[in-house]
Amino acid sequence: MKRKQVICLLLASLMGIGCGTSQIAAHGNIAYAAETAADATTAEAGIVFPEYYPDSALVVDSDEVIDQKISALLKSMTQEEKFSFLGGNGTGLQGNAGSLPGVPRLGIPESKMYDGPAGVLSLYDTTNPPIEQMLASTWDTDLAYDYGKIHGSENKAIGGNMQLGIQIDITRNPYFGRAKDQMGEDPFLLSDLAVAETKGIQDQNVVAVLKHFAAFAQDANPSTNTNVVVSEQALHELYLPAFEAAIEEGGAAAVMSSYNMVNGTFASSNEYLQLDVLRDMWKFKGFTITDWGGNDGFTLNKGTDIEMPNVNSNSQENAEAKIASGEITQETIDEAVSHVLYAYAKAGYLGLVEIDENGYAKEEAGRTEPIKLMEDTEKLAQVREENSLIARQVAEEGAVLLKNENGVLPLNIEEDKTVAVIGLNGMNLISGVGGERSYGTIAKMTSPYEELAARLGEDKVEGQVAMDIVGEAIPSEYLYTDAEGTENGVKRTYGIAGAEGSSADVQGQMRMFGAQTAKAMGDHEIGEDTGIIDPTIDFTTGTIDGKPNKTYKVDGADEGTANAFTKESGAVYTWTTYLEAPEDGEYSLILEGIGGSVSGKVEVSEEETVSFGLANINQGTQWPSDSYINTETGMSIAPKRVTLESGKRYKVTVTAEASLEEKDLQVRFAWITPSQKKANYENALKAAETNDTVVVFAYHKGESVAATWEESSCALDAEQEQLILDVAEKAHANGNKVVVVLNNDTAVTMENWIDQVDGLLEMYFPGQEGGVATAEILTGEVNPSGKLAYAIPKTDKDTMVTCSQEAYDSLDIEEAGKAYTEEDYQKEIKMGRYDSLEAAIEGMGETRTNHTADYAEGIYTGYRWYDEYDIEPQYDFGYGLSYTTFEYSDLTVEENALDGESVGYDVTFTVTNTGDVAGTEIAQVYLGEAEVPEGVQMAEYQLCGYEKIEDMEPGESRTVTVHVDERSLSYWYTDAELTEREDGTKDKWTIAEGTRKIYVGAASDNLILESDITVE
């Protein structure tokens, strides 16, 4: 683990000086600060705080000094200033999810919060690392630290100081849309990674906000009213350990509550979670914060400190009314504020605060302008380069080789052997999916095909998309200015008449797609003819040096190649054309765009109009997030399948407005004709026949369970499964080999095709360097070493929520809840879900419907569930192959209770590389069952330690020792009384006494060595 580095500064108060104003300059679209020495003295008028918070003031004081500063600040603040810490100011315009103003007169800067966890969501280019599931499969705490460092360093460089994520919810099952942002199904591994990632963020002077507390393992948002019923043992053994470790060992300074209820009470008002567990058991001193729109009434007295994105229930008015009625005291308010100030301090943001001789905080009289956080483009560019390499390393070490029959990998191109790359995500990189993440630096994004061709030679690698979604701009010969077809082209008019668009709940927040307000362009009337007939609807940023321009801007493009619209141009246009279909059949019609609002429609018949909408600007940002991939110049893709008749003309309308300084407006209306679709597929099958090794790329994003048990599936869609089968048949008939590469977030079932392919490589959603990492592994430049952090079921019915109708039904039991209040309706309006009280009442009804999910399996999730019910998964937890082989031997187990432990063991064994190439092995240690009281659950096998043995040469042996600690040897005994430990924390952990086994092996189902222990 990398050592924590903290910049220390002798307090200005001890030197009798203040801090001077930083010299601020402009650079591009971000203001950056060239920090000057703290050379301002305390003037006669009193202390003067700088305009920007300087790095020299990023001081992390001792807890004693922090307590003194917090006490002084609480004495010095007005009530209004205190409440400014207890609720957000809404979402920002630089991608930030929210902000707090600070108290500038007392030296407290503003705070900006940015979303994660797969990179920092921002207005500016930031690094998109692999999803957290891929980080988990590295089993590497150093990489987890670096993963956190990506977020902390870039958050700080763009002027933030709070990172909303890491997400450390455990993966309960694969049917969950947010599972992409989880780190596997095992609490021991998750806790290790959570501690390291937390430190990586906070060592950059950024508060790590852990989310979502707690038991957030299936879809829930402010409107679903999801109630999770979970046992106390399962809560503490599965769902809470990572939070506990990140707080107690990682020093996490903030926790975000989840949208769901836990055992009948919403997390934001759950006193057991927020007061009993966080404050009493764990002695947590940082702040709690609601998820956006997730506050359940007045919660300041129930453990919530900050309400986001706006103060609604926890307002000063409501709090003071409760103080007047005796329900709460001022101490409730002050305590909540102290938690927020503590987090500020632990990240270094109370460094300007000074205490006078009377115990008050020194004041800059009359100061109202906020102390801003520095935004530094030069620093951002520097850390992006460093962080892109970290992202690549995570992808390299997180890739899991699942199948490799007859050494089909690494690819062999000797003796004129060739390779075919087939699939949408082979020809286009899928770096990540979904919201609350960075969308990456597209200049860093290259496809696996490009990278393989660069390494093996273009003559050795053939690429075929098979099933495309990008298409090509519809040629002018099929576009007419009128229904009669008198002239080819597209008529352009000024302004847009407006479009309703559609809304969707994206990870708990409402997003608009294709919505446009009627708007004129300059002095022109809406609909006024520009006199321009465009040949096509194809406006892009062109090329740079003959390659696609991946800058989102026309500046610097090759002459004559770029025709996108800048915001300065004032572009607000409507394009109208009539598309003549050249053949009968199903077309893919595709609207592509970025840099503003883009909408479109095709009038298929009098009864049918097909509408297209791209995601509107969100928090001041817009990224190509609407589809799995983007176009080469960074446009979002919105495809629709439409059946058209040959020779018939269809009216097409596309509207767009340039709205962003940072991205020029790009718009394209494209298609894939029936004949092109057929040719794409046939070309892929021909490539399978004629190339020695065929690499088929497939992709899948985990979603919630479907409406019925039978419809629920973790499988690839039917078209992709059929492509794999068709390719395998053609390849094998011609003596060729087939490898599948998966891009996905959670388990993919593969019963229909796994036996038909020779190799399988799990690449998850691998981040912006994923194309490079994939090629490195396929070619053997990197030897895969990742191990699964979740088990993969054999079939769709082999999960704990689909193994029976009863289990499926327990996932969502509808129950009548309490009646909605006007405050409930107003909160939804404030969040943008409804635009009026009437609409909210109509949409929500009068009575809440609660959806109860019974986590009746308790601690038996993931591999523990498969073990408990004797169901064989396709690939078990901890599984992963290498291009070499390893042997385990010489197991010894010795008692060794480390400091603070009453029991513990050292497990020592030897691992030998028995193959022909260097490789890395992740050796795993598991505990067998112990005898426990009736009603207590105990897993047949549970992970209790591991060691990543790196870069072992052929024939090399290494002896390693893994410590099994007291916590691993214990269970949470619900019926016990809380025990207070020496450090003041409390728990019900009880050592499982008696005889049990310790196992060592390469995976949870490949335990090679074992030894008995007797715990006393």
Coordinates of N, CA and C in Angstrom, one line a residue, residues 133-290:
Q133 N -16.1 -3.2 -10.8 CA -16.1 -4.7 -10.8 C -14.7 -5.1 -11.4
M134 N -14.2 -4.4 -12.4 CA -12.9 -4.8 -12.9 C -11.8 -4.5 -12.0
L135 N -11.9 -3.4 -11.2 CA -10.9 -3.2 -10.2 C -10.9 -4.3 -9.2
A136 N -12.1 -4.8 -8.8 CA -12.2 -5.9 -7.8 C -11.5 -7.1 -8.3
S137 N -11.6 -7.4 -9.6 CA -11.0 -8.6 -10.1 C -9.4 -8.5 -10.2
T138 N -8.9 -7.4 -9.9 CA -7.4 -7.3 -9.8 C -6.9 -7.8 -8.4
W139 N -7.8 -7.8 -7.4 CA -7.4 -8.2 -6.0 C -6.2 -7.5 -5.6
D140 N -6.1 -6.2 -5.8 CA -4.9 -5.5 -5.7 C -5.2 -4.2 -4.9
T141 N -4.7 -4.1 -3.7 CA -5.0 -2.8 -2.9 C -4.1 -1.7 -3.4
D142 N -3.0 -1.9 -3.9 CA -2.2 -0.8 -4.5 C -2.9 -0.2 -5.7
L143 N -3.5 -1.0 -6.5 CA -4.2 -0.5 -7.7 C -5.5 0.2 -7.2
A144 N -6.1 -0.3 -6.1 CA -7.3 0.3 -5.6 C -7.0 1.7 -5.1
Y145 N -5.8 1.8 -4.4 CA -5.3 3.2 -4.0 C -5.2 4.1 -5.2
D146 N -4.5 3.6 -6.2 CA -4.3 4.4 -7.4 C -5.6 4.8 -8.1
Y147 N -6.6 3.8 -8.1 CA -7.9 4.1 -8.6 C -8.5 5.3 -7.9
G148 N -8.4 5.3 -6.6 CA -8.9 6.4 -5.8 C -8.2 7.7 -6.1
K149 N -6.9 7.5 -6.4 CA -6.0 8.7 -6.7 C -6.5 9.4 -8.0
I150 N -7.0 8.6 -8.9 CA -7.5 9.1 -10.2 C -8.6 10.1 -9.8
H151 N -9.5 9.7 -8.9 CA -10.7 10.5 -8.6 C -10.3 11.7 -7.8
G152 N -9.4 11.5 -6.8 CA -9.0 12.6 -5.9 C -8.3 13.7 -6.7
S153 N -7.3 13.3 -7.5 CA -6.4 14.2 -8.2 C -7.2 15.0 -9.2
E154 N -8.1 14.4 -9.9 CA -8.9 15.1 -11.0 C -10.0 15.9 -10.4
N155 N -10.6 15.4 -9.3 CA -11.6 16.2 -8.6 C -11.0 17.5 -8.1
K156 N -9.9 17.4 -7.5 CA -9.2 18.6 -7.0 C -8.8 19.6 -8.2
A157 N -8.3 19.0 -9.3 CA -7.8 19.8 -10.4 C -8.9 20.6 -11.0
I158 N -10.2 20.1 -11.0 CA -11.3 20.9 -11.6 C -12.0 21.7 -10.5
G159 N -11.4 21.9 -9.4 CA -12.0 22.8 -8.4 C -13.0 22.1 -7.5
G160 N -12.9 20.8 -7.2 CA -13.8 20.2 -6.3 C -13.0 19.7 -5.1
N161 N -13.8 19.2 -4.1 CA -13.2 18.7 -2.9 C -14.0 17.6 -2.2
M162 N -15.1 17.1 -3.0 CA -15.9 16.0 -2.5 C -16.2 15.1 -3.6
Q163 N -15.8 13.8 -3.5 CA -16.0 12.8 -4.5 C -17.2 11.9 -4.1
L164 N -18.3 11.9 -4.8 CA -19.5 11.2 -4.5 C -19.3 9.7 -5.0
G165 N -18.7 8.9 -4.3 CA -18.3 7.6 -4.7 C -16.8 7.5 -4.5
I166 N -16.4 6.6 -3.6 CA -16.5 5.2 -4.0 C -17.9 4.6 -3.7
Q167 N -18.2 3.6 -4.5 CA -19.5 2.9 -4.3 C -19.0 1.5 -3.7
I168 N -19.4 1.2 -2.5 CA -19.0 0.0 -1.9 C -20.1 -0.9 -1.4
D169 N -21.2 -0.8 -2.2 CA -22.3 -1.7 -2.0 C -21.9 -3.1 -2.5
I170 N -22.3 -4.1 -1.8 CA -21.8 -5.5 -2.2 C -22.8 -6.0 -3.3
T171 N -22.2 -6.8 -4.2 CA -23.0 -7.4 -5.3 C -23.8 -8.6 -4.7
R172 N -25.1 -8.4 -4.6 CA -26.0 -9.4 -4.0 C -26.4 -10.4 -5.1
N173 N -26.7 -9.8 -6.3 CA -27.1 -10.7 -7.4 C -26.8 -9.9 -8.7
P174 N -26.8 -10.6 -9.9 CA -26.5 -9.9 -11.1 C -27.6 -9.0 -11.7
Y175 N -28.8 -9.1 -11.1 CA -29.9 -8.3 -11.7 C -30.0 -7.0 -11.0
F176 N -29.1 -6.1 -11.3 CA -29.0 -4.8 -10.7 C -28.3 -3.8 -11.6
G177 N -29.0 -2.7 -11.9 CA -28.4 -1.7 -12.9 C -27.2 -1.0 -12.3
R178 N -27.0 -0.9 -11.0 CA -25.8 -0.3 -10.5 C -24.7 -1.2 -10.1
A179 N -24.9 -2.5 -10.5 CA -23.9 -3.5 -10.1 C -22.5 -3.2 -10.8
K180 N -22.6 -2.4 -11.9 CA -21.4 -2.0 -12.6 C -20.5 -1.2 -11.7
D181 N -21.1 -0.6 -10.7 CA -20.3 0.3 -9.7 C -20.1 -0.4 -8.4
Q182 N -20.0 -1.7 -8.4 CA -19.8 -2.4 -7.2 C -18.4 -3.2 -7.3
M183 N -17.9 -3.7 -6.2 CA -16.7 -4.4 -6.2 C -16.8 -5.8 -5.7
G184 N -17.7 -6.6 -6.4 CA -17.9 -8.0 -6.1 C -18.7 -8.3 -5.0
E185 N -18.8 -9.7 -4.7 CA -19.7 -10.2 -3.8 C -19.2 -10.6 -2.4
D186 N -17.9 -10.4 -2.2 CA -17.3 -10.9 -1.0 C -16.9 -9.7 -0.1
P187 N -17.4 -9.7 1.2 CA -17.1 -8.6 2.1 C -15.7 -8.4 2.5
F188 N -14.9 -9.5 2.5 CA -13.5 -9.4 2.9 C -12.7 -8.7 1.8
L189 N -12.8 -9.2 0.6 CA -12.1 -8.5 -0.5 C -12.6 -7.1 -0.7
L190 N -13.9 -6.9 -0.6 CA -14.5 -5.5 -0.8 C -13.9 -4.6 0.3
S191 N -13.8 -5.0 1.5 CA -13.3 -4.2 2.6 C -11.9 -3.7 2.3
D192 N -11.1 -4.7 1.9 CA -9.7 -4.3 1.6 C -9.6 -3.2 0.5
L193 N -10.3 -3.4 -0.5 CA -10.3 -2.5 -1.7 C -10.9 -1.1 -1.3
A194 N -11.9 -1.2 -0.4 CA -12.6 0.1 0.0 C -11.6 0.9 0.8
V195 N -10.9 0.3 1.7 CA -9.9 1.0 2.5 C -8.9 1.7 1.6
A196 N -8.4 1.0 0.7 CA -7.3 1.5 -0.2 C -7.8 2.6 -1.1
E197 N -9.0 2.4 -1.7 CA -9.5 3.4 -2.6 C -9.9 4.7 -1.8
T198 N -10.4 4.5 -0.6 CA -10.7 5.7 0.2 C -9.4 6.5 0.5
K199 N -8.4 5.9 0.9 CA -7.1 6.6 1.1 C -6.6 7.3 -0.2
G200 N -6.8 6.6 -1.3 CA -6.3 7.2 -2.6 C -7.0 8.5 -2.9
I201 N -8.3 8.5 -2.6 CA -9.1 9.8 -2.8 C -8.7 10.8 -1.8
Q202 N -8.7 10.5 -0.5 CA -8.5 11.5 0.5 C -7.1 12.0 0.7
D203 N -6.1 11.2 0.2 CA -4.7 11.7 0.2 C -4.5 12.8 -0.8
Q204 N -5.5 13.0 -1.7 CA -5.5 14.1 -2.6 C -6.2 15.4 -2.1
N205 N -6.5 15.4 -0.8 CA -7.3 16.5 -0.2 C -8.7 16.6 -0.8
V206 N -9.3 15.4 -1.0 CA -10.7 15.3 -1.4 C -11.5 14.4 -0.5
V207 N -12.6 14.8 -0.1 CA -13.4 13.9 0.8 C -14.0 12.8 0.0
A208 N -13.8 11.6 0.5 CA -14.4 10.4 -0.1 C -15.7 10.2 0.5
V209 N -16.8 10.2 -0.3 CA -18.1 10.0 0.2 C -18.5 8.6 -0.2
L210 N -18.6 7.7 0.8 CA -18.9 6.3 0.7 C -20.4 6.2 0.3
K211 N -20.8 5.3 -0.6 CA -22.2 5.2 -0.9 C -22.4 3.7 -1.3
H212 N -23.6 3.2 -1.1 CA -24.9 3.8 -0.5 C -25.2 3.1 0.8
F213 N -25.4 3.8 1.8 CA -25.5 3.2 3.1 C -27.0 3.1 3.5
A214 N -27.6 1.9 3.4 CA -27.0 0.6 3.3 C -27.9 -0.4 2.6
A215 N -27.3 -1.6 2.3 CA -28.1 -2.7 1.7 C -28.7 -2.3 0.4
F216 N -28.0 -1.4 -0.4 CA -28.4 -1.0 -1.7 C -27.9 -2.0 -2.7
A217 N -28.7 -3.0 -3.0 CA -28.3 -4.1 -3.8 C -29.3 -4.4 -4.9
Q218 N -30.3 -3.6 -5.0 CA -31.3 -3.7 -6.2 C -31.9 -2.3 -6.4
D219 N -32.6 -2.2 -7.5 CA -33.0 -0.9 -7.9 C -33.9 -0.2 -6.9
A220 N -33.5 1.1 -6.6 CA -34.3 1.9 -5.7 C -34.0 3.3 -6.1
N221 N -35.0 4.2 -6.1 CA -34.8 5.6 -6.3 C -35.9 6.3 -5.4
P222 N -35.9 7.6 -5.4 CA -36.9 8.3 -4.5 C -38.3 7.9 -4.7
S223 N -38.7 7.4 -5.9 CA -40.1 7.1 -6.2 C -40.5 5.7 -6.1
T224 N -39.5 4.8 -5.9 CA -39.8 3.3 -5.8 C -40.2 2.9 -4.4
N225 N -39.8 3.6 -3.4 CA -40.2 3.2 -2.0 C -39.8 1.7 -1.7
T226 N -38.6 1.4 -2.0 CA -38.1 0.0 -1.8 C -37.7 -0.2 -0.4
N227 N -38.3 -1.3 0.2 CA -38.0 -1.6 1.6 C -37.2 -2.9 1.5
V228 N -36.0 -2.9 2.0 CA -35.1 -4.1 2.1 C -35.3 -4.7 3.5
V229 N -35.7 -5.9 3.6 CA -35.8 -6.7 4.8 C -34.5 -7.6 4.9
V230 N -33.7 -7.3 5.9 CA -32.4 -8.0 6.0 C -32.1 -8.3 7.5
S231 N -31.6 -9.5 7.8 CA -31.3 -9.8 9.2 C -30.1 -9.0 9.7
E232 N -30.0 -8.9 11.0 CA -28.9 -8.1 11.6 C -27.6 -8.8 11.3
Q233 N -27.5 -10.1 11.3 CA -26.3 -10.8 11.0 C -25.8 -10.5 9.6
A234 N -26.8 -10.6 8.6 CA -26.4 -10.4 7.2 C -26.0 -8.9 7.0
L235 N -26.7 -8.0 7.7 CA -26.3 -6.6 7.6 C -24.9 -6.4 8.0
H236 N -24.5 -6.9 9.1 CA -23.1 -6.7 9.6 C -22.1 -7.6 9.0
E237 N -22.4 -8.7 8.5 CA -21.4 -9.6 7.9 C -21.2 -9.4 6.4
L238 N -22.3 -8.8 5.7 CA -22.2 -8.7 4.3 C -22.2 -7.2 3.8
Y239 N -23.2 -6.5 4.3 CA -23.5 -5.2 3.7 C -22.8 -4.0 4.4
L240 N -22.3 -4.2 5.6 CA -21.7 -3.1 6.3 C -20.2 -3.1 6.4
P241 N -19.5 -4.3 6.3 CA -18.1 -4.4 6.6 C -17.2 -3.4 5.8
A242 N -17.5 -3.2 4.5 CA -16.7 -2.3 3.7 C -16.8 -0.9 4.2
F243 N -18.0 -0.5 4.6 CA -18.2 0.9 5.1 C -17.4 1.0 6.5
E244 N -17.5 0.0 7.3 CA -16.8 0.0 8.6 C -15.3 0.1 8.4
A245 N -14.8 -0.7 7.5 CA -13.3 -0.7 7.2 C -12.9 0.6 6.6
A246 N -13.7 1.2 5.7 CA -13.3 2.4 5.0 C -13.3 3.6 6.0
I247 N -14.1 3.5 7.0 CA -14.2 4.5 8.0 C -13.1 4.3 9.1
E248 N -13.0 3.1 9.6 CA -12.1 2.9 10.8 C -10.6 2.8 10.3
E249 N -10.4 2.2 9.1 CA -9.0 2.0 8.6 C -8.7 3.0 7.5
G250 N -9.6 3.3 6.7 CA -9.4 4.2 5.6 C -9.5 5.7 5.9
G251 N -10.2 6.0 7.1 CA -10.4 7.4 7.5 C -11.4 8.1 6.7
A252 N -12.4 7.4 6.1 CA -13.4 8.0 5.3 C -14.1 9.1 6.1
A253 N -14.4 10.2 5.5 CA -14.9 11.4 6.2 C -16.4 11.6 5.9
A254 N -17.0 10.8 5.0 CA -18.4 11.1 4.6 C -19.1 9.8 4.2
V255 N -20.4 9.7 4.4 CA -21.2 8.6 4.0 C -22.5 9.0 3.5
M256 N -22.9 8.5 2.3 CA -24.2 8.8 1.7 C -25.2 7.7 1.9
S257 N -26.4 8.2 2.4 CA -27.4 7.2 2.6 C -28.0 6.7 1.3
S258 N -28.6 5.5 1.4 CA -29.2 4.9 0.1 C -30.6 5.4 0.0
Y259 N -31.2 5.1 -1.2 CA -32.6 5.5 -1.4 C -33.6 4.5 -0.8
N260 N -33.1 3.3 -0.5 CA -34.1 2.3 0.0 C -34.3 2.4 1.5
M261 N -35.4 1.8 1.9 CA -35.6 1.6 3.4 C -34.8 0.4 3.8
V262 N -34.5 0.3 5.1 CA -33.9 -0.9 5.6 C -34.8 -1.3 6.8
N263 N -35.4 -2.5 6.7 CA -36.3 -3.0 7.7 C -37.4 -2.0 8.1
G264 N -37.9 -1.4 7.0 CA -39.1 -0.5 7.2 C -38.9 0.9 7.4
T265 N -37.6 1.4 7.5 CA -37.3 2.8 7.7 C -36.3 3.2 6.6
F266 N -36.6 4.4 6.0 CA -35.7 4.9 4.9 C -34.3 5.1 5.5
A267 N -33.3 4.9 4.7 CA -31.9 5.0 5.2 C -31.6 6.4 5.8
S268 N -32.2 7.4 5.1 CA -31.9 8.8 5.6 C -32.5 9.1 6.9
S269 N -33.5 8.3 7.4 CA -34.1 8.5 8.7 C -33.9 7.3 9.6
N270 N -33.0 6.4 9.2 CA -32.8 5.2 9.9 C -31.8 5.4 11.1
E271 N -32.4 5.5 12.3 CA -31.6 5.8 13.4 C -30.6 4.6 13.8
Y272 N -31.0 3.4 13.5 CA -30.1 2.3 13.8 C -28.9 2.4 12.9
L273 N -29.0 2.7 11.6 CA -27.9 2.8 10.8 C -27.0 4.0 11.1
Q274 N -27.7 5.2 11.2 CA -27.0 6.5 11.2 C -26.6 6.9 12.6
L275 N -27.3 6.4 13.6 CA -26.9 6.8 15.0 C -26.3 5.6 15.8
D276 N -27.0 4.5 15.8 CA -26.4 3.3 16.5 C -25.2 2.8 15.9
V277 N -25.2 2.5 14.6 CA -24.0 1.9 13.9 C -22.9 2.9 13.7
L278 N -23.2 4.0 12.9 CA -22.2 4.9 12.5 C -21.6 5.6 13.7
R279 N -22.4 6.2 14.5 CA -21.9 7.1 15.6 C -21.6 6.3 16.9
D280 N -22.4 5.4 17.3 CA -22.1 4.7 18.6 C -21.2 3.5 18.4
M281 N -21.5 2.6 17.4 CA -20.6 1.5 17.3 C -19.2 1.8 16.7
W282 N -19.3 2.6 15.6 CA -18.0 2.9 14.8 C -17.4 4.2 15.2
K283 N -18.0 5.0 16.0 CA -17.4 6.3 16.4 C -17.1 7.2 15.2
F284 N -18.0 7.2 14.2 CA -17.8 8.0 13.0 C -17.9 9.4 13.3
K285 N -17.0 10.3 12.9 CA -17.0 11.7 13.2 C -17.3 12.6 11.9
G286 N -17.3 12.0 10.7 CA -17.6 12.7 9.5 C -19.1 13.0 9.3
F287 N -19.4 13.4 8.1 CA -20.8 13.8 7.8 C -21.6 12.7 7.1
T288 N -22.9 12.7 7.2 CA -23.8 11.9 6.4 C -24.5 12.8 5.4
I289 N -24.8 12.3 4.3 CA -25.5 13.1 3.3 C -26.5 12.2 2.6
T290 N -27.6 12.8 2.2 CA -28.6 12.0 1.5 C -28.2 11.8 0.1

